[in-house]
Amino acid sequence: MRLRTLIRIVQLGIKSLLLHKMRSGLTMLGIIFGVCSVIAMLAIGEGASYEAQEAIKKLGSSNIILRSVSPPAEKSAGAATQDYVNDYGLLYLDANSIRETIPGVQWVVPMRIIRQEVRFNTMVFPVQVIGTHPLYPVVSSLRTSAGRFLTYMDERNRNNVCVLTTSLAENLFPYQDPLEETVVMDGESFRVVGLVQETGLEKQRPQSGDSEGKTIDANVYVPLATAKARFGETIVSRSAGSYQAEKVELHQITVQFESPEAVEIAVPQIKTLLAKNHTKPDYEVIVPLELLQQAEQTKRIFNIVLGSIAAISLVVGGIGIMNIMLATVTERTREIGIRRALGAKKQDIITQFLVETVVLSVGGGLIGVFAGVVIPIIVSALADMKTIVTPISVIIAFGISGAVGVVFGIYPASKAADLDPIEALRHE
Amino acid sequence: MATTDIIRIENLVKTYRMGDVDVHALNGVDLTIEKGSYVAIMGASGSGKSTMLNILGCLDRPTSGKYYLGGEDVSTMDDDALSAFRGRQLGFVFQSYNLIQQLTVIENIFVPLFYQGQDLSERNEHCGKLAKLVGLEDRLDHRPKQLSGGQQQRVAIARSLVNDPLLILADEPTGNLDSKTGIEILDLFDRLNAEGKTLVLVTHGDEVAERAQRVVRMRDGKIESDVRKRAPVRAGQESDIQTTA
Ligand SMILES: Nc1ncnc2c1ncn2[C@@H]1O[C@H](COP(=O)(O)OP(=O)(O)O)[C@@H](O)[C@H]1O
Ligand SMILES: [Mg+2]
């Protein structure tokens, strides 16, 4: 069939549909809602899962992160006895035995976290002091933006040096270059040797070393040995008039593996190892890879549910179109007879009505695509939610609407073509 | 003479089965129609006129018998071939005009060519000429609803001419028109016949029969009488030969 002929048939179909604007519009609604909901819901789902996945990816898919957890039973006992020191958490022993016995391990980076105040001249900020190894940036999403990170030399000599997060540095040193300046923490002076920044996100994110899950972007990195020497192993905090003391060797151990595959093999081994070293559940094992897989699985289920809803709504829309087209065929029986008498073959009649159905469904599809693209933008603007309209969802939704037109158009069209020309001409 | 025969029918039978009864709508009809003829088919209601016209128009197939149209045996053609044949070789004019409502005058005239894969932009002039022939050159973009019955029938006649058919078939073309408009339409048919078009009209009216060159009367599915008042156009002489079937 020539393209011009097809264009002509499409024009004719639009003309016929415009004769009944209200009816055509209502018929398209089913497809419009179907297509719109597929695209909009996928965009919102995609946006949500993107954010979740980014957060998990930041932890590193080749990493296993171990964190100290205050065991609940001990906590209540500690509250009852004033001078009790809550002794729990990960041990240097854990870090060492993982490094030595677990296959596939590349780096083991331990970390201590101490709440402190940092002072420069008259300015004081509450911060999180993180005692860690020079390799920490390698296993995390930290990037050195100025100066340098901690070195093995710092570690060995227990140097009083520190590295600040850029946002903290901006607050602490609004007017000068922070490098080589000296800040004071717990009476000790520390020389600022570098600045670091979280990569990949414009906004500062909760640092992975935050054991309480609070958003803190004011971090001070110091050598682990320095932290141990200057701040001690026991951390005393005063809250609501009572003292609380905690003795924790390491707050976090980040274990980096050669590959995500090695992570999967190592997880049970690490769990067995930790169970041997610990008598109480005072640690947690976080496997970003598993979280990522779970997030992907959740997304898959979400997509299947969504797909089913969308498929049902498109089928319902298709049935609506078929219903109207059957009525249209009856209504236009005379026209069909005339066309047959004037030389139209059965195939011509099929084409005509099929094109009309497809115009309806694709027209609905186009409006649906438009609405499906606009709605996520509005949702993003109003609800501060990330939404991602994927091209594939648009293509699928639009393709399905066209397919619905063909599938549900064939029956009415072939009914039209099978009419006897003489009977059709006699039809009132 | 055989070469100028447009229609040749031999022992044509059309039988409808109604329950246990066979209705012989056509019961052995023989007929030849020469090029340039103007034939009026008359007869009482139920005598088989419409059945005859439907078969002549390739809209229906005979139960038995032979039908040659323009030298081709159409009684054995399949549906697609018949459709193509109608589109290329026949023109239809109906009692109820049968224009397509959503199309304009010029588009309605063009329809038969559309199904031959032609393009209106290329045949605009041709269609316009035909509109002019039937006196509707200033109504090209009107829709059927905006036209009177007589005007609609003129569009239908223009449409029946668009493919330059072998034969124009009309079933009671003046049946829905007042007598004055009917006469105008019949005048138009006279003109077409004078220009050499072959016409077959089914009619009740005697005024049509008066104009026709030949009158075929039917009764109970058979030809009762066949009167030639003069020779077909271009056949040369005018005569009053009368033959009875
Ligand atoms: N589709 C049909 N089914 C059954 N009988 C029919 C059909 N068409 C016509 N007939 C019968 O055939 C006969 C001839 O009908 P028709 O050709 O319409 O006559 P006319 O046009 O001369 O009035 C009538 O008896 C009619 O009832
Ligand atoms: Mg009749």
XYZ file of C-alpha atoms and ligand atoms in Angstrom:
701
model
C 0.000 0.000 0.000
C 1.315 3.413 -0.889
C 2.144 5.813 1.906
C -0.106 8.514 0.501
C -3.007 6.102 0.444
C -2.335 5.205 4.065
C -2.148 8.879 5.011
C -5.446 9.369 3.217
C -7.026 6.487 5.149
C -5.730 7.903 8.421
C -7.143 11.335 7.507
C -10.446 9.682 6.694
C -10.392 7.839 10.016
C -9.764 11.069 11.917
C -12.584 12.726 9.996
C -14.985 9.923 10.869
C -13.934 10.030 14.523
C -14.367 13.804 14.649
C -17.983 13.358 13.584
C -18.523 12.054 17.121
C -16.041 14.011 19.218
C -17.631 13.236 22.573
C -17.893 9.537 21.900
C -14.353 9.288 20.528
C -12.983 11.197 23.505
C -14.727 8.995 26.033
C -13.585 5.900 24.181
C -9.982 7.072 24.327
C -10.140 7.699 28.081
C -9.443 4.074 28.942
C -6.242 4.075 26.903
C -5.277 7.536 28.141
C -5.522 6.421 31.767
C -3.755 3.165 31.052
C -0.797 4.703 29.262
C -0.572 7.683 31.604
C -0.576 5.500 34.708
C 2.088 3.167 33.332
C 4.477 5.999 32.536
C 3.784 8.122 35.604
C 3.914 5.254 38.083
C 7.054 3.810 36.511
C 8.674 7.245 36.633
C 7.881 7.666 40.319
C 8.968 4.109 41.109
C 12.119 4.497 39.061
C 12.960 7.733 40.845
C 12.445 6.220 44.300
C 14.487 3.132 43.536
C 17.197 5.256 41.922
C 17.644 7.189 45.128
C 17.677 4.011 47.217
C 20.147 2.355 44.884
C 22.432 5.374 44.818
C 22.506 5.414 48.616
C 23.368 1.724 48.676
C 25.925 1.985 45.886
C 27.681 4.665 47.875
C 28.381 2.045 50.519
C 30.188 0.084 47.844
C 29.013 -3.123 46.236
C 32.392 -4.786 46.852
C 32.249 -3.891 50.533
C 31.020 -5.523 53.699
C 30.470 -3.034 56.488
C 30.549 -4.154 60.105
C 29.161 -1.841 62.755
C 29.137 -1.939 66.491
C 25.697 -2.093 68.022
C 24.960 -1.518 71.667
C 23.226 -4.730 72.775
C 19.753 -3.890 74.120
C 19.980 -5.992 77.305
C 23.251 -4.344 78.346
C 21.844 -0.927 77.690
C 19.104 -1.247 80.307
C 21.558 -2.736 82.774
C 23.877 0.225 82.136
C 21.085 2.669 82.815
C 20.283 1.002 86.125
C 23.854 1.034 87.414
C 25.392 4.494 87.448
C 29.053 3.613 87.221
C 28.660 0.741 84.773
C 30.791 0.983 81.645
C 29.047 -0.400 78.615
C 31.740 -2.490 76.994
C 30.729 -3.793 73.579
C 31.388 -3.672 69.900
C 33.889 -4.655 67.270
C 37.429 -5.500 68.240
C 40.867 -4.941 66.739
C 40.915 -8.747 66.878
C 37.974 -8.837 64.407
C 39.771 -6.578 61.959
C 42.967 -8.588 62.163
C 41.386 -12.017 61.825
C 39.311 -10.892 58.843
C 42.410 -9.556 57.146
C 44.274 -12.769 57.776
C 41.701 -15.527 57.288
C 38.999 -14.418 54.849
C 39.851 -15.061 51.191
C 39.397 -12.311 48.617
C 39.845 -9.465 51.101
C 41.635 -6.445 49.671
C 41.433 -3.840 52.383
C 40.239 -3.822 55.943
C 39.652 -0.319 57.232
C 38.742 0.066 60.906
C 37.189 3.181 62.338
C 36.413 4.802 65.670
C 33.806 7.482 66.059
C 33.936 9.975 68.892
C 31.655 12.919 69.514
C 33.675 16.003 70.138
C 33.702 19.727 69.736
C 36.118 21.386 67.403
C 37.313 24.901 68.066
C 39.106 27.468 65.924
C 39.621 30.891 67.494
C 36.201 31.682 68.898
C 34.253 29.277 66.746
C 33.048 25.977 68.149
C 31.248 23.204 66.302
C 29.980 19.822 67.461
C 31.597 17.227 65.229
C 32.128 13.549 64.742
C 35.772 12.647 65.070
C 36.574 9.640 62.940
C 39.748 7.784 63.685
C 40.608 5.701 60.663
C 43.271 4.407 58.301
C 44.827 6.136 55.287
C 42.873 3.768 53.012
C 39.473 4.983 54.083
C 38.887 7.065 50.910
C 39.639 3.941 48.834
C 36.795 1.922 50.386
C 34.314 4.787 50.690
C 32.958 7.490 48.456
C 35.200 10.073 50.041
C 37.274 12.283 47.761
C 40.145 14.516 48.774
C 39.330 17.998 47.509
C 42.293 19.883 48.965
C 45.579 18.976 50.643
C 45.936 15.288 51.408
C 44.267 12.514 53.354
C 45.862 10.777 56.349
C 49.078 8.794 55.741
C 50.779 5.736 57.221
C 53.351 8.121 58.642
C 50.592 9.969 60.526
C 49.342 6.648 61.817
C 52.736 5.371 62.938
C 53.762 8.644 64.595
C 50.320 9.310 66.036
C 50.526 12.768 64.471
C 48.020 15.363 65.606
C 46.784 15.979 62.093
C 43.220 16.062 60.812
C 41.213 16.168 57.621
C 37.907 18.092 57.530
C 34.809 17.687 55.444
C 34.464 20.687 53.147
C 31.143 21.827 54.613
C 32.660 21.872 58.087
C 35.710 23.739 56.798
C 33.476 26.348 55.160
C 31.783 26.983 58.488
C 34.924 26.933 60.562
C 37.078 28.967 58.214
C 34.764 31.393 56.471
C 37.597 33.823 55.623
C 40.833 31.857 55.309
C 42.364 28.764 53.791
C 41.929 25.998 56.390
C 45.068 24.097 55.305
C 47.908 24.258 57.838
C 45.642 25.995 60.372
C 45.368 24.478 63.826
C 42.078 23.442 65.406
C 41.530 22.332 68.975
C 39.628 19.248 70.123
C 39.436 18.141 73.779
C 42.379 20.383 74.597
C 44.571 18.859 71.891
C 45.781 20.805 68.865
C 45.420 19.303 65.422
C 46.904 20.576 62.205
C 44.501 20.606 59.211
C 46.214 18.772 56.337
C 43.367 18.217 53.917
C 39.702 18.548 52.975
C 37.402 15.770 51.818
C 34.050 15.604 50.152
C 31.426 12.968 49.462
C 31.355 12.207 45.757
C 28.440 11.732 43.437
C 25.918 13.841 45.284
C 25.526 17.570 45.299
C 23.979 17.396 48.713
C 26.006 16.068 51.638
C 24.744 12.662 52.654
C 24.882 10.891 55.991
C 28.362 9.484 56.286
C 28.589 5.717 56.403
C 30.468 5.928 59.687
C 27.531 7.378 61.543
C 26.615 4.552 63.906
C 23.385 6.222 65.032
C 22.009 6.897 61.593
C 21.920 10.647 62.090
C 22.746 13.079 59.356
C 26.114 14.509 60.215
C 28.259 16.130 57.596
C 30.648 17.714 60.054
C 33.356 15.083 60.210
C 36.952 15.354 61.350
C 39.213 12.520 60.211
C 42.244 11.743 62.363
C 44.676 8.785 62.372
C 43.209 5.835 64.276
C 46.244 5.577 66.538
C 46.019 9.293 67.337
C 42.335 8.951 68.197
C 43.098 6.081 70.530
C 45.969 7.940 72.213
C 44.273 11.334 72.575
C 40.671 10.416 73.319
C 41.058 6.992 74.989
C 38.940 3.875 74.585
C 36.228 4.841 77.015
C 33.863 7.542 75.967
C 31.935 9.258 78.683
C 28.885 11.262 77.830
C 26.662 13.200 80.133
C 22.971 13.190 79.446
C 20.001 14.182 81.620
C 22.172 14.492 84.692
C 23.626 10.974 84.583
C 26.915 9.748 83.204
C 27.087 7.130 80.539
C 30.283 5.458 79.678
C 30.949 3.336 76.653
C 33.980 1.279 75.855
C 34.109 0.427 72.196
C 37.318 -0.583 70.410
C 36.042 -0.031 66.852
C 32.759 1.461 65.696
C 33.047 0.257 62.170
C 35.121 -2.015 60.001
C 34.879 -1.619 56.260
C 36.055 -4.710 54.407
C 36.670 -4.296 50.726
C 36.840 -7.327 48.429
C 38.292 -7.863 44.986
C 34.871 -8.255 43.457
C 31.153 -8.444 44.302
C 31.381 -12.242 43.758
C 33.982 -12.528 46.543
C 31.561 -10.644 48.827
C 28.922 -13.306 48.418
C 31.324 -16.091 49.374
C 32.775 -14.127 52.311
C 29.522 -13.117 54.018
C 28.882 -16.438 55.818
C 32.588 -16.792 56.638
C 32.713 -13.357 58.259
C 29.542 -14.104 60.191
C 31.043 -17.340 61.538
C 34.255 -15.564 62.444
C 32.459 -12.772 64.309
C 30.244 -15.265 66.124
C 33.415 -16.923 67.429
C 34.910 -13.619 68.666
C 31.727 -12.254 70.235
C 29.504 -13.701 72.958
C 26.706 -11.165 72.498
C 25.098 -9.601 69.434
C 26.977 -6.318 69.672
C 27.615 -5.858 65.958
C 25.779 -5.847 62.656
C 26.882 -6.967 59.241
C 25.783 -4.728 56.374
C 26.196 -6.114 52.879
C 25.443 -3.326 50.355
C 25.379 -5.899 47.572
C 22.544 -7.762 49.282
C 20.727 -4.509 49.933
C 21.151 -3.657 46.281
C 19.825 -7.047 45.239
C 16.893 -6.613 47.590
C 16.209 -3.167 46.192
C 16.329 -4.575 42.676
C 14.035 -7.416 43.651
C 11.606 -4.958 45.220
C 11.693 -2.883 42.076
C 11.079 -5.961 39.951
C 8.020 -6.914 41.995
C 6.833 -3.334 41.867
C 7.216 -3.349 38.089
C 5.319 -6.632 37.751
C 2.437 -5.366 39.876
C 2.443 -2.127 37.955
C 2.639 -3.932 34.647
C -0.347 -6.089 35.552
C -2.423 -3.079 36.576
C -1.439 -1.291 33.405
C -2.157 -4.342 31.258
C -5.599 -4.706 32.829
C -6.415 -1.053 32.298
C -5.229 -1.217 28.702
C -7.285 -4.351 28.071
C -10.322 -2.648 29.615
C -9.607 0.358 27.409
C -9.305 -1.959 24.411
C -12.631 -3.620 25.161
C -14.187 -0.158 25.383
C -12.792 0.681 21.963
C -13.988 -2.616 20.492
C -17.452 -2.022 21.890
C -17.667 1.418 20.306
C -16.256 0.179 17.011
C -18.862 -2.595 16.850
C -21.547 0.051 17.347
C -19.867 2.207 14.706
C -19.840 -0.651 12.204
C -23.571 -1.213 12.701
C -24.208 2.501 12.423
C -22.175 2.785 9.240
C -23.408 -0.376 7.557
C -24.784 1.689 4.691
C -21.449 3.423 4.163
C -19.756 0.029 4.061
C -22.247 -1.142 1.405
C -21.620 1.992 -0.661
C -17.865 1.541 -0.500
C -18.145 -2.126 -1.438
C -20.357 -1.261 -4.422
C -17.847 1.369 -5.550
C -14.965 -1.093 -5.639
C -13.695 -1.536 -2.073
C -12.399 -5.028 -1.403
C -12.921 -6.699 1.958
C -9.338 -5.855 2.792
C -10.003 -2.163 2.114
C -12.867 -2.175 4.601
C -10.749 -4.000 7.176
C -7.969 -1.460 6.710
C -10.359 1.446 7.050
C -11.869 0.317 10.342
C -8.616 -1.016 11.729
C -6.939 2.312 11.032
C -9.806 4.076 12.744
C -9.404 1.898 15.843
C -5.651 2.363 15.855
C -6.075 6.129 15.451
C -8.327 6.059 18.515
C -5.951 3.992 20.604
C -2.770 5.697 19.434
C -4.430 9.087 19.878
C -5.282 8.031 23.406
C -1.739 6.723 23.732
C -0.262 10.082 22.703
C -2.393 12.004 25.170
C -1.532 9.388 27.784
C 2.192 9.745 27.074
C 1.913 13.495 27.399
C 0.046 13.245 30.707
C 2.381 10.486 31.876
C 5.407 12.704 31.271
C 3.878 15.838 32.758
C 2.466 14.265 35.940
C 5.880 13.095 37.265
C 7.256 16.596 36.673
C 4.425 18.029 38.760
C 4.937 15.367 41.435
C 8.652 16.199 41.499
C 7.922 19.874 41.914
C 5.255 19.486 44.582
C 6.507 16.550 46.624
C 10.293 16.968 46.318
C 10.436 13.419 44.987
C 12.823 12.321 42.330
C 11.042 10.931 39.255
C 12.625 9.421 36.179
C 10.651 9.004 32.964
C 12.515 6.248 31.155
C 12.293 6.280 27.341
C 11.634 2.552 27.408
C 8.467 3.026 29.494
C 7.209 5.596 26.992
C 7.975 3.307 24.070
C 6.356 0.288 25.730
C 3.240 2.171 26.820
C 2.846 3.755 23.416
C 3.558 0.483 21.601
C 1.016 -1.360 23.699
C -1.633 1.258 22.992
C -1.058 0.733 19.272
C -1.174 -3.040 19.702
C -4.419 -2.725 21.680
C -5.885 -0.831 18.725
C -4.942 -3.597 16.311
C -6.002 -6.490 18.555
C -9.354 -5.002 19.518
C -9.930 -3.477 16.093
C -9.625 -6.660 14.081
C -12.931 -8.144 15.169
C -15.109 -5.093 14.405
C -13.199 -4.496 11.165
C -13.638 -8.045 9.910
C -17.308 -7.904 10.893
C -17.587 -4.813 8.718
C -15.789 -6.480 5.825
C -17.952 -9.605 5.997
C -21.180 -7.670 5.556
C -23.027 -8.583 2.385
C -22.835 -5.516 0.101
C -26.478 -5.816 -0.981
C -27.777 -6.158 2.566
C -25.512 -3.338 3.680
C -26.843 -1.051 0.930
C -30.407 -1.821 1.981
C -29.629 -1.031 5.643
C -31.412 2.009 7.030
C -22.908 -7.269 -33.403
C -21.404 -9.582 -30.769
C -18.374 -7.328 -30.316
C -20.570 -4.403 -29.231
C -22.461 -6.515 -26.677
C -21.602 -5.224 -23.224
C -23.835 -7.671 -21.402
C -24.620 -11.217 -22.344
C -26.708 -13.358 -19.980
C -27.512 -16.993 -20.611
C -30.190 -18.913 -18.729
C -29.594 -16.969 -15.541
C -31.164 -18.417 -12.372
C -31.138 -16.938 -8.889
C -32.813 -18.977 -6.211
C -33.294 -17.934 -2.594
C -34.023 -20.645 -0.085
C -36.592 -19.518 2.466
C -36.982 -22.360 4.950
C -38.253 -25.283 2.932
C -39.339 -23.198 -0.047
C -37.163 -22.174 -2.994
C -37.931 -18.681 -4.256
C -36.864 -18.281 -7.871
C -36.117 -14.566 -7.994
C -34.730 -15.104 -11.493
C -35.894 -18.133 -13.376
C -33.962 -18.541 -16.608
C -33.234 -15.134 -18.093
C -31.484 -14.570 -21.431
C -30.509 -11.025 -22.307
C -27.951 -9.146 -24.353
C -27.359 -5.409 -24.071
C -25.326 -3.568 -26.682
C -23.006 -0.678 -26.117
C -24.821 2.664 -26.084
C -28.120 1.139 -24.994
C -30.565 2.846 -22.660
C -32.548 0.025 -21.097
C -35.450 0.443 -18.694
C -36.248 -2.644 -16.643
C -39.857 -2.562 -15.490
C -42.211 -4.919 -13.741
C -44.363 -5.444 -10.688
C -42.884 -5.495 -7.227
C -41.232 -8.843 -6.551
C -40.794 -9.622 -10.232
C -36.990 -9.833 -9.850
C -35.831 -6.398 -11.081
C -33.528 -5.652 -8.149
C -32.127 -9.161 -8.155
C -31.394 -8.723 -11.833
C -29.725 -5.376 -11.301
C -27.621 -6.697 -8.396
C -26.304 -9.491 -10.561
C -25.700 -7.122 -13.479
C -23.829 -4.887 -11.023
C -21.618 -7.765 -9.811
C -22.933 -7.270 -6.301
C -24.457 -10.733 -6.328
C -23.703 -13.995 -8.072
C -26.224 -16.141 -9.942
C -27.212 -19.580 -8.674
C -26.669 -20.872 -12.200
C -26.269 -19.568 -15.727
C -23.639 -17.433 -17.396
C -23.007 -13.732 -17.218
C -20.477 -12.075 -19.523
C -19.732 -8.425 -18.867
C -17.450 -6.648 -21.317
C -16.418 -10.044 -22.636
C -15.401 -11.383 -19.205
C -17.159 -14.228 -17.429
C -18.066 -12.611 -14.140
C -20.262 -15.456 -12.882
C -17.146 -17.296 -11.699
C -15.148 -14.404 -10.249
C -14.295 -14.342 -6.562
C -15.158 -11.531 -4.189
C -11.949 -9.537 -4.677
C -12.095 -9.792 -8.460
C -15.751 -8.725 -8.439
C -14.919 -5.744 -6.209
C -12.138 -4.674 -8.545
C -14.411 -5.168 -11.539
C -17.144 -2.995 -9.981
C -14.620 -0.294 -9.214
C -13.166 -0.232 -12.715
C -16.092 -1.035 -15.015
C -19.375 -0.095 -13.336
C -21.186 3.002 -12.168
C -24.027 2.902 -9.659
C -26.870 5.310 -9.011
C -29.201 4.411 -6.168
C -32.689 5.462 -5.211
C -31.447 6.908 -1.901
C -28.342 8.601 -3.428
C -25.993 6.726 -1.081
C -23.353 9.390 -0.651
C -20.828 9.118 2.182
C -21.839 11.663 4.792
C -18.437 12.639 6.130
C -17.007 13.344 2.662
C -17.409 16.480 0.563
C -18.953 16.531 -2.900
C -15.610 16.223 -4.687
C -14.412 13.523 -2.319
C -17.604 11.542 -2.871
C -17.148 11.768 -6.623
C -13.581 10.501 -6.207
C -14.344 7.393 -4.078
C -14.304 4.763 -6.894
C -10.853 5.999 -7.999
C -9.601 5.869 -4.414
C -10.102 2.115 -4.438
C -8.061 1.917 -7.627
C -5.155 3.429 -5.711
C -5.409 6.861 -7.266
C -4.786 10.186 -5.602
C -7.378 12.932 -5.358
C -4.748 15.618 -5.829
C -3.943 14.101 -9.216
C -7.589 13.619 -10.253
C -8.966 16.866 -8.865
C -9.475 18.354 -12.309
C -11.254 15.248 -13.602
C -13.600 15.134 -10.603
C -14.215 18.871 -10.885
C -15.194 18.501 -14.550
C -17.755 15.864 -13.640
C -19.137 18.109 -10.897
C -19.474 20.800 -13.552
C -21.192 18.358 -15.901
C -23.915 17.769 -13.293
C -24.035 21.495 -12.433
C -22.421 21.379 -9.003
C -19.111 23.109 -9.730
C -19.784 25.663 -6.961
C -20.655 23.033 -4.354
C -17.407 21.036 -4.354
C -16.712 21.402 -0.641
C -20.273 20.903 0.541
C -21.309 17.821 2.462
C -24.275 15.713 1.385
C -26.402 17.053 4.256
C -26.054 20.571 2.840
C -27.507 19.523 -0.517
C -31.058 18.907 -1.744
C -32.122 15.439 -2.874
C -31.769 16.363 -6.518
C -28.297 17.773 -5.936
C -27.268 14.656 -4.059
C -28.450 12.494 -6.921
C -26.391 14.644 -9.303
C -23.331 13.981 -7.144
C -24.135 10.276 -7.310
C -24.342 10.483 -11.114
C -21.013 12.305 -11.298
C -19.559 9.607 -9.083
C -20.954 6.882 -11.354
C -19.066 8.486 -14.260
C -15.721 9.044 -12.563
C -14.204 5.694 -13.562
C -15.496 5.947 -17.150
C -17.532 2.731 -16.712
C -18.721 0.265 -19.312
C -22.158 0.480 -17.864
C -24.177 2.637 -15.476
C -26.776 0.880 -13.348
C -29.538 2.784 -11.610
C -32.200 1.402 -9.297
C -35.201 3.755 -9.280
C -32.982 6.857 -9.444
C -35.954 9.225 -9.386
C -37.928 7.323 -6.755
C -37.114 9.744 -3.940
C -37.410 12.933 -5.981
C -40.314 15.224 -6.799
C -41.415 15.054 -10.436
C -39.706 18.284 -11.512
C -36.345 17.241 -10.066
C -36.904 13.743 -11.407
C -37.248 15.155 -14.896
C -34.008 17.087 -14.491
C -32.246 13.885 -13.489
C -33.748 12.000 -16.419
C -32.626 14.796 -18.738
C -29.148 14.244 -17.402
C -29.392 10.513 -18.164
C -30.575 11.355 -21.693
C -27.500 13.489 -22.172
C -25.221 10.753 -20.901
C -26.792 8.234 -23.248
C -26.540 10.688 -26.141
C -22.827 10.849 -25.425
C -22.617 7.087 -25.728
C -22.978 5.866 -22.149
C -24.727 2.553 -21.674
C -27.517 2.840 -19.101
C -29.661 0.243 -17.359
C -32.412 1.691 -15.170
C -34.901 -0.099 -12.973
C -38.053 1.977 -12.777
C -41.754 2.099 -12.113
C -42.371 5.309 -13.957
C -43.656 5.457 -17.502
C -41.775 8.722 -18.166
C -38.535 6.779 -17.845
C -39.803 4.078 -20.149
C -40.704 6.750 -22.696
C -37.171 8.082 -22.766
C -35.489 4.663 -22.846
C -34.358 3.142 -26.095
C -35.445 -0.284 -24.928
C -37.923 -1.490 -22.287
C -37.568 -4.901 -20.651
C -40.613 -6.014 -18.642
C -40.210 -8.710 -16.033
C -42.682 -11.012 -14.371
C -42.049 -13.816 -11.865
C -38.335 -13.913 -12.521
C -38.648 -14.015 -16.290
C -38.566 -11.491 -19.090
C -42.136 -10.936 -20.156
C -41.446 -8.507 -22.989
C -38.467 -6.720 -24.521
C -39.276 -3.691 -26.640
C -36.648 -1.803 -28.661
C -37.926 1.571 -29.680
C -34.815 2.559 -31.580
C -31.304 1.370 -32.156
C -28.620 2.047 -29.539
C -26.663 5.274 -29.845
C -23.779 5.033 -32.327
C -25.358 1.871 -33.708
C -26.272 3.980 -36.682
C -29.919 4.005 -37.677
C -33.020 4.653 -35.602
C -35.758 2.043 -35.822
C -38.855 0.743 -34.103
C -38.076 -2.930 -34.116
C -40.126 -4.837 -31.587
C -39.126 -8.227 -30.265
C -40.911 -10.324 -27.738
C -39.058 -12.740 -25.525
N -32.178 -11.807 -0.056
C -33.334 -12.425 -0.381
N -33.738 -13.500 0.310
C -34.863 -14.141 -0.018
N -35.674 -13.756 -1.001
C -35.349 -12.685 -1.716
C -34.150 -11.961 -1.448
N -34.060 -10.923 -2.332
C -35.158 -11.008 -3.125
N -35.911 -12.066 -2.744
C -37.167 -12.478 -3.383
O -36.940 -12.569 -4.753
C -38.038 -12.039 -5.454
C -37.561 -10.911 -6.385
O -37.206 -9.805 -5.570
P -36.654 -8.453 -6.133
O -35.624 -8.754 -7.145
O -36.293 -7.569 -5.015
O -37.958 -7.853 -6.881
P -38.231 -6.382 -7.347
O -36.998 -5.589 -7.223
O -38.676 -6.543 -8.757
O -39.332 -5.870 -6.486
C -39.060 -11.614 -4.426
O -39.996 -12.633 -4.282
C -38.253 -11.448 -3.181
O -39.040 -11.736 -2.084
Mg -36.703 -3.752 -6.029
